[in-house]
CSV table of C-alpha atoms and ligand atoms in Angstrom, one decimal:
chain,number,residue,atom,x,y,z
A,292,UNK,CA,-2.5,33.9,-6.9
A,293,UNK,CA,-1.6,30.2,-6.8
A,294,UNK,CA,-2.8,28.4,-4.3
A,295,UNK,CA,0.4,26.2,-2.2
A,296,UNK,CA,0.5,22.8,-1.9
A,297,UNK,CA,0.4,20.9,1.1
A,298,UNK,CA,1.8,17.2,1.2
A,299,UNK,CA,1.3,14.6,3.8
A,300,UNK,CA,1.6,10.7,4.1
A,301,UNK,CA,0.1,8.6,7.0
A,302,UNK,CA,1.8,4.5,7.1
A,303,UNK,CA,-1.0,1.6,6.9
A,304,UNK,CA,1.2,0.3,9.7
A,305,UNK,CA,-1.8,-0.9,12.1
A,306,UNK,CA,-5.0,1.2,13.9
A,307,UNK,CA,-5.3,5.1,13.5
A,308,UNK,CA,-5.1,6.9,16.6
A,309,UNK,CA,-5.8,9.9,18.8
A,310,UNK,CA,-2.0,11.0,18.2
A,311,UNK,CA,-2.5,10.5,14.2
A,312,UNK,CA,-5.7,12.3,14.5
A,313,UNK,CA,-4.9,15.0,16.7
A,314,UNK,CA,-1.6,15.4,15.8
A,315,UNK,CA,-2.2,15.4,12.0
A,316,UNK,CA,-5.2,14.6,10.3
A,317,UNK,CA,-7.5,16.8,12.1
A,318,UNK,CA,-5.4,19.6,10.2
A,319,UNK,CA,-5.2,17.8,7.2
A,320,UNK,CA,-9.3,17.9,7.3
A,321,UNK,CA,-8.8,21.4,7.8
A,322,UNK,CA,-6.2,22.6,5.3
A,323,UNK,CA,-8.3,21.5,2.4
A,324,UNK,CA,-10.4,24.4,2.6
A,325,UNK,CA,-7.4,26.9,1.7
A,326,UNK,CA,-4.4,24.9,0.0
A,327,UNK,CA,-3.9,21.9,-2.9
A,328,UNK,CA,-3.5,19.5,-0.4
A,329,UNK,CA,-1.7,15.9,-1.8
A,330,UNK,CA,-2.5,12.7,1.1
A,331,UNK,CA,-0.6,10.0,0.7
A,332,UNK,CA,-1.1,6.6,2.2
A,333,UNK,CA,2.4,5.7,2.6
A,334,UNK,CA,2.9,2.4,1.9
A,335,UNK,CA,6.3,2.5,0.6
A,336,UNK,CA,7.5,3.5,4.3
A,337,UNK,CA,5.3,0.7,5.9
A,338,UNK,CA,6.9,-1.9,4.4
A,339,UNK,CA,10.7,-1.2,5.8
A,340,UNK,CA,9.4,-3.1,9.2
A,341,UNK,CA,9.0,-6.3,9.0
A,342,UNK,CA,5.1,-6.8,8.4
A,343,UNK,CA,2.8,-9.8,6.7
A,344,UNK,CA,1.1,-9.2,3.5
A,345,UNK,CA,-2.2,-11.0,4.0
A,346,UNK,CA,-2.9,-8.3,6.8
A,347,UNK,CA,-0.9,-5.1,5.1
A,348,UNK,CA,-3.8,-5.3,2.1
A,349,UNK,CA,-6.1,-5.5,4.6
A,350,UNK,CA,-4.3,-2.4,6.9
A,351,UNK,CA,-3.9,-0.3,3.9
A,352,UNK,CA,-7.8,-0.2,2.7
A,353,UNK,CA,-8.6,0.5,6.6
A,354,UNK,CA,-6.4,3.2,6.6
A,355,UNK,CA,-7.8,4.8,3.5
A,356,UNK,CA,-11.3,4.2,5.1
A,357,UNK,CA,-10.6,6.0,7.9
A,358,UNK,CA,-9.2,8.7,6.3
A,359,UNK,CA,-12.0,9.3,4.4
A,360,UNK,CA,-14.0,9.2,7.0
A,361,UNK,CA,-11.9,11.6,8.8
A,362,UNK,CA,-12.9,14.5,6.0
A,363,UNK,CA,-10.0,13.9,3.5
A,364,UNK,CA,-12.2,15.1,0.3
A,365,UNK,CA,-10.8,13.3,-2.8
A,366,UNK,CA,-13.0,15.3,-4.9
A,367,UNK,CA,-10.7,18.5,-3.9
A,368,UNK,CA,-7.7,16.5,-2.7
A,369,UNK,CA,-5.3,14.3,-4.2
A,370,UNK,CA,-5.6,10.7,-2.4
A,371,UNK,CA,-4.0,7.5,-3.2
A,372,UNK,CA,-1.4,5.0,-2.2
A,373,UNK,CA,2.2,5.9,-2.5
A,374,UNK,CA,3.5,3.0,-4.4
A,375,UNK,CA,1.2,3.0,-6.9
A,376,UNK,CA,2.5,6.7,-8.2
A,377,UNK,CA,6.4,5.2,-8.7
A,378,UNK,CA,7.7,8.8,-9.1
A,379,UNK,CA,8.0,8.9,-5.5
A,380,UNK,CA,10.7,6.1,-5.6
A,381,UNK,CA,12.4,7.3,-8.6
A,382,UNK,CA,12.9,10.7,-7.2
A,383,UNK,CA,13.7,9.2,-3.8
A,384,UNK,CA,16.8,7.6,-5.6
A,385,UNK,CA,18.2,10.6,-7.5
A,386,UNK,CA,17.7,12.7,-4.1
A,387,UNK,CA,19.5,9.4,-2.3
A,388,UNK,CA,22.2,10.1,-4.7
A,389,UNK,CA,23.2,13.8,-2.5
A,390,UNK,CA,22.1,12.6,1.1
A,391,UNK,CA,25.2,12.3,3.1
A,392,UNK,CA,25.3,8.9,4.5
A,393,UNK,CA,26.5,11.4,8.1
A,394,UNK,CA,23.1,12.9,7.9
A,395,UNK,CA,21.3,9.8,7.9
A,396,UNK,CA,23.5,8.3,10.4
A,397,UNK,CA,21.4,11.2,12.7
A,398,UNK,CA,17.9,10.2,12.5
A,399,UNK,CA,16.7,9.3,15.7
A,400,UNK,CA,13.6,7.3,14.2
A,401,UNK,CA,16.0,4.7,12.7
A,402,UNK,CA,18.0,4.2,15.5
A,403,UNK,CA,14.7,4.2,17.9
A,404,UNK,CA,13.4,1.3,15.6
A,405,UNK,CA,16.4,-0.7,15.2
A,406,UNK,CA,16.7,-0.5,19.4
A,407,UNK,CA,13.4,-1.9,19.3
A,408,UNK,CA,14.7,-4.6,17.4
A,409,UNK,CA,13.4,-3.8,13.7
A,410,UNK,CA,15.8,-5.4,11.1
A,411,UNK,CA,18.4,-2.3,10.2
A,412,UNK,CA,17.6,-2.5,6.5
A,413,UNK,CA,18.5,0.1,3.9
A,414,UNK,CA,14.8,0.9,3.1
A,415,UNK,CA,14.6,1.8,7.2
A,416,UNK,CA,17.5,3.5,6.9
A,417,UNK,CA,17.1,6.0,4.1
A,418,UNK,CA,13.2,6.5,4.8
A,419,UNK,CA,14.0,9.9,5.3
A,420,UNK,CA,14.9,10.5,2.2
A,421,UNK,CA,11.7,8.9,0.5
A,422,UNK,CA,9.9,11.3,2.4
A,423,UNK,CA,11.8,13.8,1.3
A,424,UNK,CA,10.8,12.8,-2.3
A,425,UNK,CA,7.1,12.6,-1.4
A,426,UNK,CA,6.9,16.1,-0.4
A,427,UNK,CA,9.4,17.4,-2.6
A,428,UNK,CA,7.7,15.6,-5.7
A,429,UNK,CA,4.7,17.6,-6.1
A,430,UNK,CA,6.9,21.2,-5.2
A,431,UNK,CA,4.9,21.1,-1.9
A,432,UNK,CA,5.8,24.2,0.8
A,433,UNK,CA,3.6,23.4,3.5
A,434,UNK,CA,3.9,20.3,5.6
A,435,UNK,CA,1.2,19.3,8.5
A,436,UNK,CA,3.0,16.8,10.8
A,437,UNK,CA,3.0,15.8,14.2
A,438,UNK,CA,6.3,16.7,16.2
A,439,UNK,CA,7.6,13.4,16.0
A,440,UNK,CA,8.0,14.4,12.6
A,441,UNK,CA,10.2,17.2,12.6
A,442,UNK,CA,13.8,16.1,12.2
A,443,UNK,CA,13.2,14.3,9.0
A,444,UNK,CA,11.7,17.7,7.7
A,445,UNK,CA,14.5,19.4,8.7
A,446,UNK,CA,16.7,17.0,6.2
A,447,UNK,CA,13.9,17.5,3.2
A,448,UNK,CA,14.6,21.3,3.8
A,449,UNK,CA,18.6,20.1,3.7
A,450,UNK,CA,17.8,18.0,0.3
A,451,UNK,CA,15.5,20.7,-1.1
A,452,UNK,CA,18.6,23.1,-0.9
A,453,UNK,CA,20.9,20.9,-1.8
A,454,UNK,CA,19.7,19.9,-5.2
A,455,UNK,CA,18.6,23.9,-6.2
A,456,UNK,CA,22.3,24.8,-5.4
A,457,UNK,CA,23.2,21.7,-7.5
A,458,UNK,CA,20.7,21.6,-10.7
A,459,UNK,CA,18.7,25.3,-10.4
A,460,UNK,CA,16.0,26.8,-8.4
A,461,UNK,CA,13.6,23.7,-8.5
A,462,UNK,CA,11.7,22.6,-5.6
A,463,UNK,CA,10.5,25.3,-2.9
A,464,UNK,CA,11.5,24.7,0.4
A,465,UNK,CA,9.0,23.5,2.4
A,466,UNK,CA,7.4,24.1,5.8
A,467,UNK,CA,6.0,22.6,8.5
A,468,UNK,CA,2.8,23.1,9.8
A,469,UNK,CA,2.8,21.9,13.2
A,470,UNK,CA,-0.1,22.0,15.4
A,471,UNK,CA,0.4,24.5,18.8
A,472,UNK,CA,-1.2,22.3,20.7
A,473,UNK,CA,-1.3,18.4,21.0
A,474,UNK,CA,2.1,18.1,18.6
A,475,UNK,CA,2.8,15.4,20.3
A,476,UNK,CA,0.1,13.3,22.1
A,477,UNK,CA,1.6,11.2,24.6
A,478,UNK,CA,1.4,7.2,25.3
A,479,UNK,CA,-1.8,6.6,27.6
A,480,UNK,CA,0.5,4.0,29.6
A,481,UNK,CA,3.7,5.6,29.7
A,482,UNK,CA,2.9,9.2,29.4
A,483,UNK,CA,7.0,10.0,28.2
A,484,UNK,CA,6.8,8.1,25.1
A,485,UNK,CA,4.6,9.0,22.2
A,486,UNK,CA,1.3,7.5,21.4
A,487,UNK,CA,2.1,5.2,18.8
A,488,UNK,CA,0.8,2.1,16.5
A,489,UNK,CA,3.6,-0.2,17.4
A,490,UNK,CA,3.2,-0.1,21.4
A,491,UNK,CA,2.3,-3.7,22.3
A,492,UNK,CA,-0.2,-2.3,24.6
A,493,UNK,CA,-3.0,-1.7,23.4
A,494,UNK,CA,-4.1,0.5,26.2
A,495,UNK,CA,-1.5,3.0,25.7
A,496,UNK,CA,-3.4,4.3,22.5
A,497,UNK,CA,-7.0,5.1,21.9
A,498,UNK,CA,-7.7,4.2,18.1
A,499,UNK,CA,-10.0,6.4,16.0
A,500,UNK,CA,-12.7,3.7,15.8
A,501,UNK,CA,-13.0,2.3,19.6
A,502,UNK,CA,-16.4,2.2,21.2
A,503,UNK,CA,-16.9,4.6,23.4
A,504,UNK,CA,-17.1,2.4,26.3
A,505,UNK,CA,-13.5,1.5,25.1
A,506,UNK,CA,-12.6,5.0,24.9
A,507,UNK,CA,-13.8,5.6,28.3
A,508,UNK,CA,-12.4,2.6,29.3
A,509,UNK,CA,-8.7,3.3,28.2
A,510,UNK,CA,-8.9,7.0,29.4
A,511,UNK,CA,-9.9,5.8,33.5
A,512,UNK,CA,-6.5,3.5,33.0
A,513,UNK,CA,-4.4,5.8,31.8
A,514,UNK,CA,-1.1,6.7,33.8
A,515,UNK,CA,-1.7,9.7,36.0
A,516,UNK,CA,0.4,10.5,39.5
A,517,UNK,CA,0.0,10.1,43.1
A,518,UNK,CA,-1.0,13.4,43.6
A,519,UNK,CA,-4.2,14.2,43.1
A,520,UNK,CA,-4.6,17.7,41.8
A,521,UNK,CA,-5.5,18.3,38.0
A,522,UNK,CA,-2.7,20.7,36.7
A,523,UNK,CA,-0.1,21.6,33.5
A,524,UNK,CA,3.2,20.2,34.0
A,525,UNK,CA,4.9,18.2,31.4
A,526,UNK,CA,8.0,17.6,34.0
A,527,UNK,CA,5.6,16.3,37.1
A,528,UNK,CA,2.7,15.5,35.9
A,529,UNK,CA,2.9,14.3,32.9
A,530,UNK,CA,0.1,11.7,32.5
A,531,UNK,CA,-2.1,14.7,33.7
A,532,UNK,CA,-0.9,17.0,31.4
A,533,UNK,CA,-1.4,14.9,28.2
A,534,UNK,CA,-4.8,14.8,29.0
A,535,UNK,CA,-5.2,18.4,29.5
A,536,UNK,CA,-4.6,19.1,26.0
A,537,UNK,CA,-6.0,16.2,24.5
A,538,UNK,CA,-8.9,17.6,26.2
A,539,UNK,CA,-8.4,21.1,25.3
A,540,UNK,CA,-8.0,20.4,21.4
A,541,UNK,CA,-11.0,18.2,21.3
A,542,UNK,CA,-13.4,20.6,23.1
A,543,UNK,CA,-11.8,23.9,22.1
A,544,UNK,CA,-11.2,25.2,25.5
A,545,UNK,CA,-7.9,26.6,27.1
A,546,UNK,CA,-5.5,24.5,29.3
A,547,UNK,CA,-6.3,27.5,32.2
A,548,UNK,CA,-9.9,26.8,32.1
A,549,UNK,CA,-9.7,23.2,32.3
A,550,UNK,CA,-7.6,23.6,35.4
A,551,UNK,CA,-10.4,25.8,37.0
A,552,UNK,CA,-13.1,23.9,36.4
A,553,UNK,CA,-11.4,20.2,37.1
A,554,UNK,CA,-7.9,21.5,39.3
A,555,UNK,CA,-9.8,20.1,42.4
A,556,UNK,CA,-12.4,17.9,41.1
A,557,UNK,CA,-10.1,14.5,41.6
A,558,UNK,CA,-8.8,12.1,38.9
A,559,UNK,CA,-12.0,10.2,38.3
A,560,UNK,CA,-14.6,13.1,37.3
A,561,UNK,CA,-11.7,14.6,35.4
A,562,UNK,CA,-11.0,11.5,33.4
A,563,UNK,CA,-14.2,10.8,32.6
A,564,UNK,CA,-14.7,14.7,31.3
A,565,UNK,CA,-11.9,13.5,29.0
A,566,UNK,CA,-13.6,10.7,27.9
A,567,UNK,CA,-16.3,12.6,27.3
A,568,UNK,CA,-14.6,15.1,25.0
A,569,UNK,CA,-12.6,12.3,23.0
A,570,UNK,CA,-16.0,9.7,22.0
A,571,UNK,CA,-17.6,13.0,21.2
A,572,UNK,CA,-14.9,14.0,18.4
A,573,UNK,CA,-14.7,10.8,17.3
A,574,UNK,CA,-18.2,10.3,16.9
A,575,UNK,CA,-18.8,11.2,13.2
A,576,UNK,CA,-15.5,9.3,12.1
A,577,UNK,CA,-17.4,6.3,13.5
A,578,UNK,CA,-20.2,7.0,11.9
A,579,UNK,CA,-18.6,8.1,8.3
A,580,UNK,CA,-16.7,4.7,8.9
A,581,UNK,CA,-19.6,2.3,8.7
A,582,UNK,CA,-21.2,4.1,6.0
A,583,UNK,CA,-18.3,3.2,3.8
A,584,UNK,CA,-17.8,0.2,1.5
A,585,UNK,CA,-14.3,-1.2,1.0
A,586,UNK,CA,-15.4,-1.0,-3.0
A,587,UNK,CA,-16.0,2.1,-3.0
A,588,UNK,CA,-12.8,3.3,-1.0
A,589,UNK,CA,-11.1,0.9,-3.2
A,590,UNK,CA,-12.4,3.0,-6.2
A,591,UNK,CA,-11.9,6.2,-4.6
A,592,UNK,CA,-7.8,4.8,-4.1
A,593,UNK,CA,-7.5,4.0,-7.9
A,594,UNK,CA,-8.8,7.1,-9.6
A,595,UNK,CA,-6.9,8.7,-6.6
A,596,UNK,CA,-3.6,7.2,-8.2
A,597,UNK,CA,-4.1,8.1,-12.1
A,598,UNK,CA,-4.6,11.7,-11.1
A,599,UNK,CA,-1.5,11.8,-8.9
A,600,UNK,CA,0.5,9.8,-11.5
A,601,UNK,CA,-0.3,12.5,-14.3
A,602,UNK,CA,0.5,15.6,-11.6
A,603,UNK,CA,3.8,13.2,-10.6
A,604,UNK,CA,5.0,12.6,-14.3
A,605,UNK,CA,4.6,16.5,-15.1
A,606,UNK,CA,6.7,17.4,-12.2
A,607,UNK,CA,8.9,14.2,-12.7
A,608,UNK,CA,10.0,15.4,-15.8
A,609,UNK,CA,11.2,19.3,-14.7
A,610,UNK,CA,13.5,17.1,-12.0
A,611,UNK,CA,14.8,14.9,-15.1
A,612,UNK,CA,15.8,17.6,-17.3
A,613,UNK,CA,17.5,19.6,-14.1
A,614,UNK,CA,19.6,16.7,-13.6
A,615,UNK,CA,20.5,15.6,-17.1
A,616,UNK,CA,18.0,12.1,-17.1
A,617,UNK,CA,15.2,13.4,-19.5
A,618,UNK,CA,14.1,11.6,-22.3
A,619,UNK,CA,15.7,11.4,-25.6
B,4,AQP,N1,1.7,10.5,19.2
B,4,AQP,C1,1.6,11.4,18.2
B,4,AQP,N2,1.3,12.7,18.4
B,4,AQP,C2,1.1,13.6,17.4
B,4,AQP,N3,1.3,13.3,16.1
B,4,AQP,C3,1.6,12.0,15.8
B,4,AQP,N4,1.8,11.4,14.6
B,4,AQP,C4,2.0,10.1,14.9
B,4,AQP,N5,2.0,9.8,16.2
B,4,AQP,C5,1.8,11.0,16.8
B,4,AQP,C6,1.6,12.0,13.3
B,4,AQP,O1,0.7,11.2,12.5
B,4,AQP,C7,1.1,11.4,11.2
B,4,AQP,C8,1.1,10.0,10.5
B,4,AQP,O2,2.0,9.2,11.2
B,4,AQP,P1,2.6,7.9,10.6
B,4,AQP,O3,1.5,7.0,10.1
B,4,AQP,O4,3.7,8.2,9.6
B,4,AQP,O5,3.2,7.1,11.8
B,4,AQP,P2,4.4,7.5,12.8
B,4,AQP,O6,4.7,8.9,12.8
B,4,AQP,O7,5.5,6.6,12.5
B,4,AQP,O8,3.7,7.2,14.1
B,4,AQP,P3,2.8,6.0,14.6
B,4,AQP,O9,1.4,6.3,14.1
B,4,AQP,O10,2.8,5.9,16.1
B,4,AQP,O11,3.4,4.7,14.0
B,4,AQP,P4,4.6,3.8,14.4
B,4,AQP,O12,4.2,3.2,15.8
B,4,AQP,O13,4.7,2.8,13.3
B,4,AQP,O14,5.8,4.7,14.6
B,4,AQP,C9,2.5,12.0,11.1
B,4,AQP,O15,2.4,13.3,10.7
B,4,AQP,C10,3.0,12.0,12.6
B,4,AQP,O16,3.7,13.1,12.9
């Protein structure tokens, strides 16, 4: 039988972090051993906030880099930059053409952004629907994303059914593949908000290539509670409990038998067994990282793209025909 394909994008939009790699990459690492898995770096969707150009060339190698360092395989994976495959943006468009402006009007992403004060440009606005396209283009059914994620999935499920009832049985619907635990890892300084690039504070995130003595550094500051017993709830203790599963994912090891071991032990020793945990997942990323050369990731990105524009252009073309744009 076929293997499925798995799709998933990550924005050059600034540092990798524990959320990204937790949240996503770590099962995108994994997912290569069983699926056709497509990585994107999507830098399409990075550009619809306001960003400077100099640095974004910059951003997107680093991002690749640390991708590959992370365990994406381009020799059993397709990895490359989203704009340079422009299938994405042409199927974006016909799949803009049946996205109710209603539906959009829903995303919480865009209206988060634009309350942050991000210009409320169409690009922002319909970035669903490019990321409906991404997945959609290569007929993918399984998408790993972090929880953050999961409303604009919903509406590439929406589009996905839409255009089969419309033009034929086309695209499969797809999936996601969200993890069980650490969906959504939580901001080190404000423990309700995600972890996320953007935060002004740098110590509300700890990035995939800090030092350890960062790492531990940013862990003993993060937001806890005044009371000082190690347990798991998300409605009290939330600080806490973001740390219980960030630990928990990185060494393996229940949330219960966490709580046994460090339920009494005080915030300090606890934080630091976190620490702990965290600089020793991230270890071989470092050390991956600074055995990479930017030409050689750069080389890696652009054989990356001619493979993924011949896979795009074959499944471009079925699209075309459904909807009455194919050559003549
Ligand atoms: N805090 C998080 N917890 C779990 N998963 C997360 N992801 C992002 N933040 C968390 C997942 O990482 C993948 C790639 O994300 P992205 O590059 O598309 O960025 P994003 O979702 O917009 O979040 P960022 O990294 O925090 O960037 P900004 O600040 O620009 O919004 C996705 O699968 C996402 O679910």
């Amino acid at each position: 039988m076929d293997r499925q394909t798995v799709f998933s994008g990550l924005q050059p939009t600034g540092n990798v972090h524990l959320g990204n790699y937790l949240g996503a990459l770590r099962n995108w690492v994994k997912l290569q051993d069983s699926y056709d898995c497509v990585y994107c770096v999507v830098d399409l969707h990075a550009i619809t906030v306001d960003y400077d150009p100099k640095q974004f060339e910059q951003d997107r190698i680093e991002a690749a880099k640390v991708l590959l360092a992370a365990g994406i395989d381009p020799d059993r994976s397709l990895f490359y930059f989203q704009s340079q495959v422009p299938q994405h943006s042409e199927l974006s468009w016909i799949l803009g053409t049946m996205t109710p402006t209603g539906v959009l009007n829903r995303m919480t992403q865009y209206k988060d952004k634009v309350a942050k004060g991000e210009a409320a440009n169409l690009g922002l606005y319909s970035y669903p629907v490019l990321m409906a396209a991404d997945i959609l283009l290569y007929h993918a059914s399984l998408v790993p994303i972090g929880d953050d994620q999961r409303q604009h999935l919903e509406m590439t499920r929406d589009l996905a059914e839409r255009f089969n009832n419309r033009f034929g049985n086309v695209f499969p619907v797809p999936e996601a593949l969200i993890p069980e635990t650490t969906a959504r890892v939580m901001s080190l300084a404000d423990p309700t908000a995600k972890m996320s690039k953007s935060d002004p504070n740098e110590k509300s995130r700890v990035l995939i290539l800090d030092s350890p003595d960062v790492v531990r550094k940013k862990i003993r500051s993060a937001v806890t509670d005044s009371d000082p017993d190690v347990r798991f709830d998300t409605e009290e203790k939330p600080g806490v409990s973001n740390l219980l599963e960030i630990m928990s994912t990185c060494t393996g090891r229940s949330i219960d038998s966490l709580v046994d071991e460090y339920g009494s032990a005080g915030y300090g020793k606890f934080k630091d067994a976190v620490a702990d945990a965290v600089i020793a997942e991230l270890a071989p990323i470092r050390s991956a990282y600074q055995n990479l050369d930017d030409d050689e990731v750069a080389r890696i990105m652009r054989r990356g793209a001619l493979d993924a524009r011949t896979k795009a252009e074959g499944f471009q073309q079925i699209a075309r025909e459904a909807t009455g744009l194919a050559a003549i």
